[in-house]
């Protein structure tokens, strides 16, 4: 089964966002990755719930919202109402990760827990039974265009093994430095959802890039 490609609009051209979204959707992308950054949890600031609300009527793609913000519980309801299909929250961003994930599920949205490169899988073991997806950051969050961290492959393998050993069914998503070389490494380790920003949108013909990545996950 082919993996799921989630182009990141962080790297798209905001002046022709609708066109860029349509291109990747036609090429076979199923998800659209939407990064929301508060300038505190990560240095950069980008987008907000209003972007999700504006995107929702423009596409049928699954809106995969990655929330990089302190106190993520303050944004769950607004994002759910805006049309997010999934909300990902960092375990490092709140002392109440279980409660935040409960809030997301109660809002009728799929829940994702996210871990930074410096965070071990052991930090999220207590909540793996309640999530729909786990996002392994394969770069440090907050900036596009970074190089893939190869040591994260072992973390993906660990999550895949834990899922199989415990009869769980969460998806494993990777974000950061994903291209035609690194997608094979992460897919072999057990990832099945692949965020691609710079690789897709920094080159000519984003649709061809999405199609290429899809082929490499089959």
PDB file of C-alpha atoms in Angstrom:
ATOM      1  CA  UNK A   1       0.000   0.000   0.000  1.00  0.00           C
ATOM      2  CA  UNK A   2       1.314   3.448  -0.931  1.00  0.00           C
ATOM      3  CA  UNK A   3       2.072   5.877   1.840  1.00  0.00           C
ATOM      4  CA  UNK A   4       0.276   9.157   2.416  1.00  0.00           C
ATOM      5  CA  UNK A   5       1.962  12.328   1.212  1.00  0.00           C
ATOM      6  CA  UNK A   6       1.175  15.477   3.183  1.00  0.00           C
ATOM      7  CA  UNK A   7       2.520  18.565   1.383  1.00  0.00           C
ATOM      8  CA  UNK A   8       3.241  21.375   3.812  1.00  0.00           C
ATOM      9  CA  UNK A   9       1.758  24.742   2.946  1.00  0.00           C
ATOM     10  CA  UNK A  10       4.515  26.370   4.992  1.00  0.00           C
ATOM     11  CA  UNK A  11       6.608  26.061   1.822  1.00  0.00           C
ATOM     12  CA  UNK A  12       3.854  26.941  -0.649  1.00  0.00           C
ATOM     13  CA  UNK A  13       3.449  30.318  -2.346  1.00  0.00           C
ATOM     14  CA  UNK A  14       0.901  32.180  -0.227  1.00  0.00           C
ATOM     15  CA  UNK A  15       0.039  34.435  -3.172  1.00  0.00           C
ATOM     16  CA  UNK A  16      -1.300  31.431  -5.091  1.00  0.00           C
ATOM     17  CA  UNK A  17      -2.142  29.066  -2.277  1.00  0.00           C
ATOM     18  CA  UNK A  18      -5.327  27.748  -3.866  1.00  0.00           C
ATOM     19  CA  UNK A  19      -3.445  26.844  -7.037  1.00  0.00           C
ATOM     20  CA  UNK A  20      -0.628  25.142  -5.120  1.00  0.00           C
ATOM     21  CA  UNK A  21      -3.105  23.089  -3.095  1.00  0.00           C
ATOM     22  CA  UNK A  22      -5.013  22.039  -6.203  1.00  0.00           C
ATOM     23  CA  UNK A  23      -1.788  20.910  -7.905  1.00  0.00           C
ATOM     24  CA  UNK A  24      -0.789  18.498  -5.161  1.00  0.00           C
ATOM     25  CA  UNK A  25      -4.332  17.230  -4.699  1.00  0.00           C
ATOM     26  CA  UNK A  26      -4.555  16.345  -8.383  1.00  0.00           C
ATOM     27  CA  UNK A  27      -1.187  14.560  -8.135  1.00  0.00           C
ATOM     28  CA  UNK A  28      -2.475  12.192  -5.471  1.00  0.00           C
ATOM     29  CA  UNK A  29      -1.782  13.874  -2.139  1.00  0.00           C
ATOM     30  CA  UNK A  30      -4.369  12.907   0.462  1.00  0.00           C
ATOM     31  CA  UNK A  31      -3.338  15.189   3.305  1.00  0.00           C
ATOM     32  CA  UNK A  32      -2.427  18.858   3.575  1.00  0.00           C
ATOM     33  CA  UNK A  33      -0.038  19.635   6.420  1.00  0.00           C
ATOM     34  CA  UNK A  34      -0.761  22.955   8.110  1.00  0.00           C
ATOM     35  CA  UNK A  35       1.875  24.296  10.517  1.00  0.00           C
ATOM     36  CA  UNK A  36       0.682  26.713  13.192  1.00  0.00           C
ATOM     37  CA  UNK A  37       3.484  28.396  15.174  1.00  0.00           C
ATOM     38  CA  UNK A  38       3.176  30.806  18.070  1.00  0.00           C
ATOM     39  CA  UNK A  39       6.648  32.379  18.176  1.00  0.00           C
ATOM     40  CA  UNK A  40       7.130  31.025  21.700  1.00  0.00           C
ATOM     41  CA  UNK A  41       7.283  27.240  21.555  1.00  0.00           C
ATOM     42  CA  UNK A  42       9.271  27.728  18.355  1.00  0.00           C
ATOM     43  CA  UNK A  43      10.982  30.969  17.242  1.00  0.00           C
ATOM     44  CA  UNK A  44       8.911  31.431  14.100  1.00  0.00           C
ATOM     45  CA  UNK A  45       5.321  32.586  13.776  1.00  0.00           C
ATOM     46  CA  UNK A  46       3.105  31.189  11.041  1.00  0.00           C
ATOM     47  CA  UNK A  47      -0.581  31.014  10.324  1.00  0.00           C
ATOM     48  CA  UNK A  48      -3.365  30.443  12.832  1.00  0.00           C
ATOM     49  CA  UNK A  49      -6.857  28.992  13.079  1.00  0.00           C
ATOM     50  CA  UNK A  50      -8.090  31.507  10.503  1.00  0.00           C
ATOM     51  CA  UNK A  51      -5.906  29.814   7.873  1.00  0.00           C
ATOM     52  CA  UNK A  52      -7.532  26.479   8.594  1.00  0.00           C
ATOM     53  CA  UNK A  53     -10.958  28.068   8.318  1.00  0.00           C
ATOM     54  CA  UNK A  54     -10.070  29.640   4.967  1.00  0.00           C
ATOM     55  CA  UNK A  55      -8.546  26.444   3.593  1.00  0.00           C
ATOM     56  CA  UNK A  56     -11.435  24.192   4.553  1.00  0.00           C
ATOM     57  CA  UNK A  57     -13.911  25.222   1.818  1.00  0.00           C
ATOM     58  CA  UNK A  58     -11.157  25.252  -0.821  1.00  0.00           C
ATOM     59  CA  UNK A  59     -10.130  21.598  -0.616  1.00  0.00           C
ATOM     60  CA  UNK A  60     -11.338  18.124   0.269  1.00  0.00           C
ATOM     61  CA  UNK A  61      -7.858  17.140   1.421  1.00  0.00           C
ATOM     62  CA  UNK A  62      -7.470  15.881   4.991  1.00  0.00           C
ATOM     63  CA  UNK A  63      -6.265  18.880   7.019  1.00  0.00           C
ATOM     64  CA  UNK A  64      -3.372  17.646   9.155  1.00  0.00           C
ATOM     65  CA  UNK A  65      -2.796  20.502  11.607  1.00  0.00           C
ATOM     66  CA  UNK A  66       0.529  20.606  13.441  1.00  0.00           C
ATOM     67  CA  UNK A  67       0.223  22.922  16.430  1.00  0.00           C
ATOM     68  CA  UNK A  68       3.550  24.274  17.655  1.00  0.00           C
ATOM     69  CA  UNK A  69       2.351  26.363  20.557  1.00  0.00           C
ATOM     70  CA  UNK A  70       2.501  26.490  24.317  1.00  0.00           C
ATOM     71  CA  UNK A  71      -0.802  25.804  26.081  1.00  0.00           C
ATOM     72  CA  UNK A  72      -2.225  23.896  23.079  1.00  0.00           C
ATOM     73  CA  UNK A  73      -5.420  23.242  25.024  1.00  0.00           C
ATOM     74  CA  UNK A  74      -6.348  26.885  24.431  1.00  0.00           C
ATOM     75  CA  UNK A  75      -6.603  26.300  20.663  1.00  0.00           C
ATOM     76  CA  UNK A  76      -8.276  22.899  20.325  1.00  0.00           C
ATOM     77  CA  UNK A  77     -11.886  24.048  20.160  1.00  0.00           C
ATOM     78  CA  UNK A  78     -11.203  26.844  17.665  1.00  0.00           C
ATOM     79  CA  UNK A  79      -9.202  24.563  15.368  1.00  0.00           C
ATOM     80  CA  UNK A  80     -11.858  21.860  15.467  1.00  0.00           C
ATOM     81  CA  UNK A  81     -14.539  24.392  14.580  1.00  0.00           C
ATOM     82  CA  UNK A  82     -12.330  25.785  11.792  1.00  0.00           C
ATOM     83  CA  UNK A  83     -12.308  22.398  10.071  1.00  0.00           C
ATOM     84  CA  UNK A  84      -9.149  20.573  11.163  1.00  0.00           C
ATOM     85  CA  UNK A  85      -9.363  16.824  10.569  1.00  0.00           C
ATOM     86  CA  UNK A  86      -6.441  16.084  12.869  1.00  0.00           C
ATOM     87  CA  UNK A  87      -4.682  18.176  15.504  1.00  0.00           C
ATOM     88  CA  UNK A  88      -1.112  17.338  16.496  1.00  0.00           C
ATOM     89  CA  UNK A  89       0.260  18.615  19.817  1.00  0.00           C
ATOM     90  CA  UNK A  90       3.797  18.400  21.166  1.00  0.00           C
ATOM     91  CA  UNK A  91       4.354  16.448  24.349  1.00  0.00           C
ATOM     92  CA  UNK A  92       6.970  19.093  25.200  1.00  0.00           C
ATOM     93  CA  UNK A  93       4.430  21.940  24.992  1.00  0.00           C
ATOM     94  CA  UNK A  94       2.181  20.991  27.895  1.00  0.00           C
ATOM     95  CA  UNK A  95       2.344  19.182  31.244  1.00  0.00           C
ATOM     96  CA  UNK A  96      -1.166  17.888  30.491  1.00  0.00           C
ATOM     97  CA  UNK A  97      -0.716  15.963  27.242  1.00  0.00           C
ATOM     98  CA  UNK A  98      -3.315  13.333  28.197  1.00  0.00           C
ATOM     99  CA  UNK A  99      -5.949  15.984  28.849  1.00  0.00           C
ATOM    100  CA  UNK A 100      -5.225  17.834  25.604  1.00  0.00           C
ATOM    101  CA  UNK A 101      -5.542  14.634  23.586  1.00  0.00           C
ATOM    102  CA  UNK A 102      -8.836  13.911  25.357  1.00  0.00           C
ATOM    103  CA  UNK A 103     -10.053  17.369  24.371  1.00  0.00           C
ATOM    104  CA  UNK A 104      -9.154  16.768  20.740  1.00  0.00           C
ATOM    105  CA  UNK A 105     -10.990  13.451  20.647  1.00  0.00           C
ATOM    106  CA  UNK A 106     -14.007  14.971  22.400  1.00  0.00           C
ATOM    107  CA  UNK A 107     -14.119  17.654  19.696  1.00  0.00           C
ATOM    108  CA  UNK A 108     -14.572  14.939  17.076  1.00  0.00           C
ATOM    109  CA  UNK A 109     -11.121  15.371  15.582  1.00  0.00           C
ATOM    110  CA  UNK A 110      -8.297  12.845  15.204  1.00  0.00           C
ATOM    111  CA  UNK A 111      -5.556  13.253  17.801  1.00  0.00           C
ATOM    112  CA  UNK A 112      -1.810  13.216  17.248  1.00  0.00           C
ATOM    113  CA  UNK A 113       1.090  13.412  19.694  1.00  0.00           C
ATOM    114  CA  UNK A 114       4.320  14.970  18.411  1.00  0.00           C
ATOM    115  CA  UNK A 115       7.882  14.444  19.646  1.00  0.00           C
ATOM    116  CA  UNK A 116      10.929  16.587  18.979  1.00  0.00           C
ATOM    117  CA  UNK A 117      14.302  15.084  18.023  1.00  0.00           C
ATOM    118  CA  UNK A 118      15.566  15.310  21.617  1.00  0.00           C
ATOM    119  CA  UNK A 119      12.531  13.579  23.128  1.00  0.00           C
ATOM    120  CA  UNK A 120      12.597   9.799  23.609  1.00  0.00           C
ATOM    121  CA  UNK A 121       9.693   7.551  22.640  1.00  0.00           C
ATOM    122  CA  UNK A 122       9.361   6.607  26.314  1.00  0.00           C
ATOM    123  CA  UNK A 123       7.930  10.092  26.971  1.00  0.00           C
ATOM    124  CA  UNK A 124       4.770   9.280  24.992  1.00  0.00           C
ATOM    125  CA  UNK A 125       4.238   5.606  25.830  1.00  0.00           C
ATOM    126  CA  UNK A 126       1.426   6.460  28.306  1.00  0.00           C
ATOM    127  CA  UNK A 127      -0.693   8.073  25.561  1.00  0.00           C
ATOM    128  CA  UNK A 128       0.013   5.869  22.534  1.00  0.00           C
ATOM    129  CA  UNK A 129      -3.154   3.903  23.144  1.00  0.00           C
ATOM    130  CA  UNK A 130      -5.336   6.982  22.672  1.00  0.00           C
ATOM    131  CA  UNK A 131      -3.836   8.612  19.572  1.00  0.00           C
ATOM    132  CA  UNK A 132      -4.617   8.197  15.897  1.00  0.00           C
ATOM    133  CA  UNK A 133      -1.189   9.323  14.753  1.00  0.00           C
ATOM    134  CA  UNK A 134       2.313   9.955  16.097  1.00  0.00           C
ATOM    135  CA  UNK A 135       4.492  12.603  14.460  1.00  0.00           C
ATOM    136  CA  UNK A 136       8.235  12.116  14.701  1.00  0.00           C
ATOM    137  CA  UNK A 137      10.047  15.353  13.971  1.00  0.00           C
ATOM    138  CA  UNK A 138      13.028  14.493  11.793  1.00  0.00           C
ATOM    139  CA  UNK A 139      14.353  18.058  12.128  1.00  0.00           C
ATOM    140  CA  UNK A 140      14.030  20.559  14.935  1.00  0.00           C
ATOM    141  CA  UNK A 141      10.654  22.304  14.578  1.00  0.00           C
ATOM    142  CA  UNK A 142      10.116  25.860  13.509  1.00  0.00           C
ATOM    143  CA  UNK A 143      11.909  26.254  10.181  1.00  0.00           C
ATOM    144  CA  UNK A 144      11.608  24.716   6.732  1.00  0.00           C
ATOM    145  CA  UNK A 145      14.485  23.549   4.576  1.00  0.00           C
ATOM    146  CA  UNK A 146      16.507  21.748   7.264  1.00  0.00           C
ATOM    147  CA  UNK A 147      18.509  18.576   6.710  1.00  0.00           C
ATOM    148  CA  UNK A 148      17.034  15.237   7.771  1.00  0.00           C
ATOM    149  CA  UNK A 149      18.350  13.821  11.074  1.00  0.00           C
ATOM    150  CA  UNK A 150      19.183  10.167  10.318  1.00  0.00           C
ATOM    151  CA  UNK A 151      19.247   9.179  13.987  1.00  0.00           C
ATOM    152  CA  UNK A 152      15.455   9.599  14.044  1.00  0.00           C
ATOM    153  CA  UNK A 153      15.081   6.393  12.022  1.00  0.00           C
ATOM    154  CA  UNK A 154      15.618   4.322  15.175  1.00  0.00           C
ATOM    155  CA  UNK A 155      12.819   6.223  16.872  1.00  0.00           C
ATOM    156  CA  UNK A 156      10.451   5.354  14.018  1.00  0.00           C
ATOM    157  CA  UNK A 157      11.428   1.698  14.305  1.00  0.00           C
ATOM    158  CA  UNK A 158      10.781   1.778  18.042  1.00  0.00           C
ATOM    159  CA  UNK A 159       7.296   3.211  17.530  1.00  0.00           C
ATOM    160  CA  UNK A 160       6.530   0.676  14.811  1.00  0.00           C
ATOM    161  CA  UNK A 161       7.633  -2.237  16.995  1.00  0.00           C
ATOM    162  CA  UNK A 162       5.645  -0.949  19.969  1.00  0.00           C
ATOM    163  CA  UNK A 163       2.547  -0.631  17.803  1.00  0.00           C
ATOM    164  CA  UNK A 164       2.840  -4.207  16.563  1.00  0.00           C
ATOM    165  CA  UNK A 165       3.677  -5.677  19.969  1.00  0.00           C
ATOM    166  CA  UNK A 166       0.721  -3.975  21.646  1.00  0.00           C
ATOM    167  CA  UNK A 167      -1.932  -4.314  18.947  1.00  0.00           C
ATOM    168  CA  UNK A 168      -2.244  -0.585  18.314  1.00  0.00           C
ATOM    169  CA  UNK A 169      -3.081   1.049  14.998  1.00  0.00           C
ATOM    170  CA  UNK A 170      -1.745   4.615  15.029  1.00  0.00           C
ATOM    171  CA  UNK A 171      -0.163   6.041  11.893  1.00  0.00           C
ATOM    172  CA  UNK A 172       3.456   7.155  12.073  1.00  0.00           C
ATOM    173  CA  UNK A 173       4.131  10.498  10.422  1.00  0.00           C
ATOM    174  CA  UNK A 174       7.522  12.070   9.747  1.00  0.00           C
ATOM    175  CA  UNK A 175       8.234  15.750   9.190  1.00  0.00           C
ATOM    176  CA  UNK A 176      11.490  17.376   8.179  1.00  0.00           C
ATOM    177  CA  UNK A 177      13.952  16.879   5.351  1.00  0.00           C
ATOM    178  CA  UNK A 178      11.732  14.404   3.512  1.00  0.00           C
ATOM    179  CA  UNK A 179      12.780  13.898  -0.094  1.00  0.00           C
ATOM    180  CA  UNK A 180      13.233  11.056  -2.578  1.00  0.00           C
ATOM    181  CA  UNK A 181      16.177   9.676  -0.576  1.00  0.00           C
ATOM    182  CA  UNK A 182      14.954  10.006   3.010  1.00  0.00           C
ATOM    183  CA  UNK A 183      11.403   8.849   2.329  1.00  0.00           C
ATOM    184  CA  UNK A 184      12.711   5.346   1.615  1.00  0.00           C
ATOM    185  CA  UNK A 185      14.573   5.246   4.944  1.00  0.00           C
ATOM    186  CA  UNK A 186      11.567   6.321   6.963  1.00  0.00           C
ATOM    187  CA  UNK A 187       9.119   4.085   5.099  1.00  0.00           C
ATOM    188  CA  UNK A 188      11.345   1.051   5.690  1.00  0.00           C
ATOM    189  CA  UNK A 189      11.435   1.918   9.402  1.00  0.00           C
ATOM    190  CA  UNK A 190       7.631   1.952   9.622  1.00  0.00           C
ATOM    191  CA  UNK A 191       6.439   5.470   8.765  1.00  0.00           C
ATOM    192  CA  UNK A 192       3.395   5.749   6.501  1.00  0.00           C
ATOM    193  CA  UNK A 193       2.587   9.496   6.455  1.00  0.00           C
ATOM    194  CA  UNK A 194       5.210  11.818   5.004  1.00  0.00           C
ATOM    195  CA  UNK A 195       5.243  15.605   5.313  1.00  0.00           C
ATOM    196  CA  UNK A 196       7.105  17.242   2.443  1.00  0.00           C
ATOM    197  CA  UNK A 197       7.448  20.984   2.183  1.00  0.00           C
ATOM    198  CA  UNK A 198      10.636  22.302   0.610  1.00  0.00           C
ATOM    199  CA  UNK A 199      11.069  19.243  -1.600  1.00  0.00           C
ATOM    200  CA  UNK A 200       7.612  19.723  -3.117  1.00  0.00           C
ATOM    201  CA  UNK A 201       7.268  23.485  -3.319  1.00  0.00           C
ATOM    202  CA  UNK A 202      10.852  24.729  -3.746  1.00  0.00           C
ATOM    203  CA  UNK A 203      11.166  23.005  -7.110  1.00  0.00           C
ATOM    204  CA  UNK A 204       9.352  23.258 -10.404  1.00  0.00           C
ATOM    205  CA  UNK A 205       6.271  21.107 -10.841  1.00  0.00           C
ATOM    206  CA  UNK A 206       5.047  20.295  -7.299  1.00  0.00           C
ATOM    207  CA  UNK A 207       2.643  17.702  -8.723  1.00  0.00           C
ATOM    208  CA  UNK A 208       5.510  15.690 -10.200  1.00  0.00           C
ATOM    209  CA  UNK A 209       7.310  15.751  -6.852  1.00  0.00           C
ATOM    210  CA  UNK A 210       4.257  14.391  -5.047  1.00  0.00           C
ATOM    211  CA  UNK A 211       3.846  11.649  -7.653  1.00  0.00           C
ATOM    212  CA  UNK A 212       7.515  10.714  -7.256  1.00  0.00           C
ATOM    213  CA  UNK A 213       7.232  10.415  -3.487  1.00  0.00           C
ATOM    214  CA  UNK A 214       4.102   8.295  -3.806  1.00  0.00           C
ATOM    215  CA  UNK A 215       5.883   5.900  -6.123  1.00  0.00           C
ATOM    216  CA  UNK A 216       8.741   5.529  -3.640  1.00  0.00           C
ATOM    217  CA  UNK A 217       6.386   4.430  -0.843  1.00  0.00           C
ATOM    218  CA  UNK A 218       4.722   1.628  -2.785  1.00  0.00           C
TER     219      UNK A 218
END
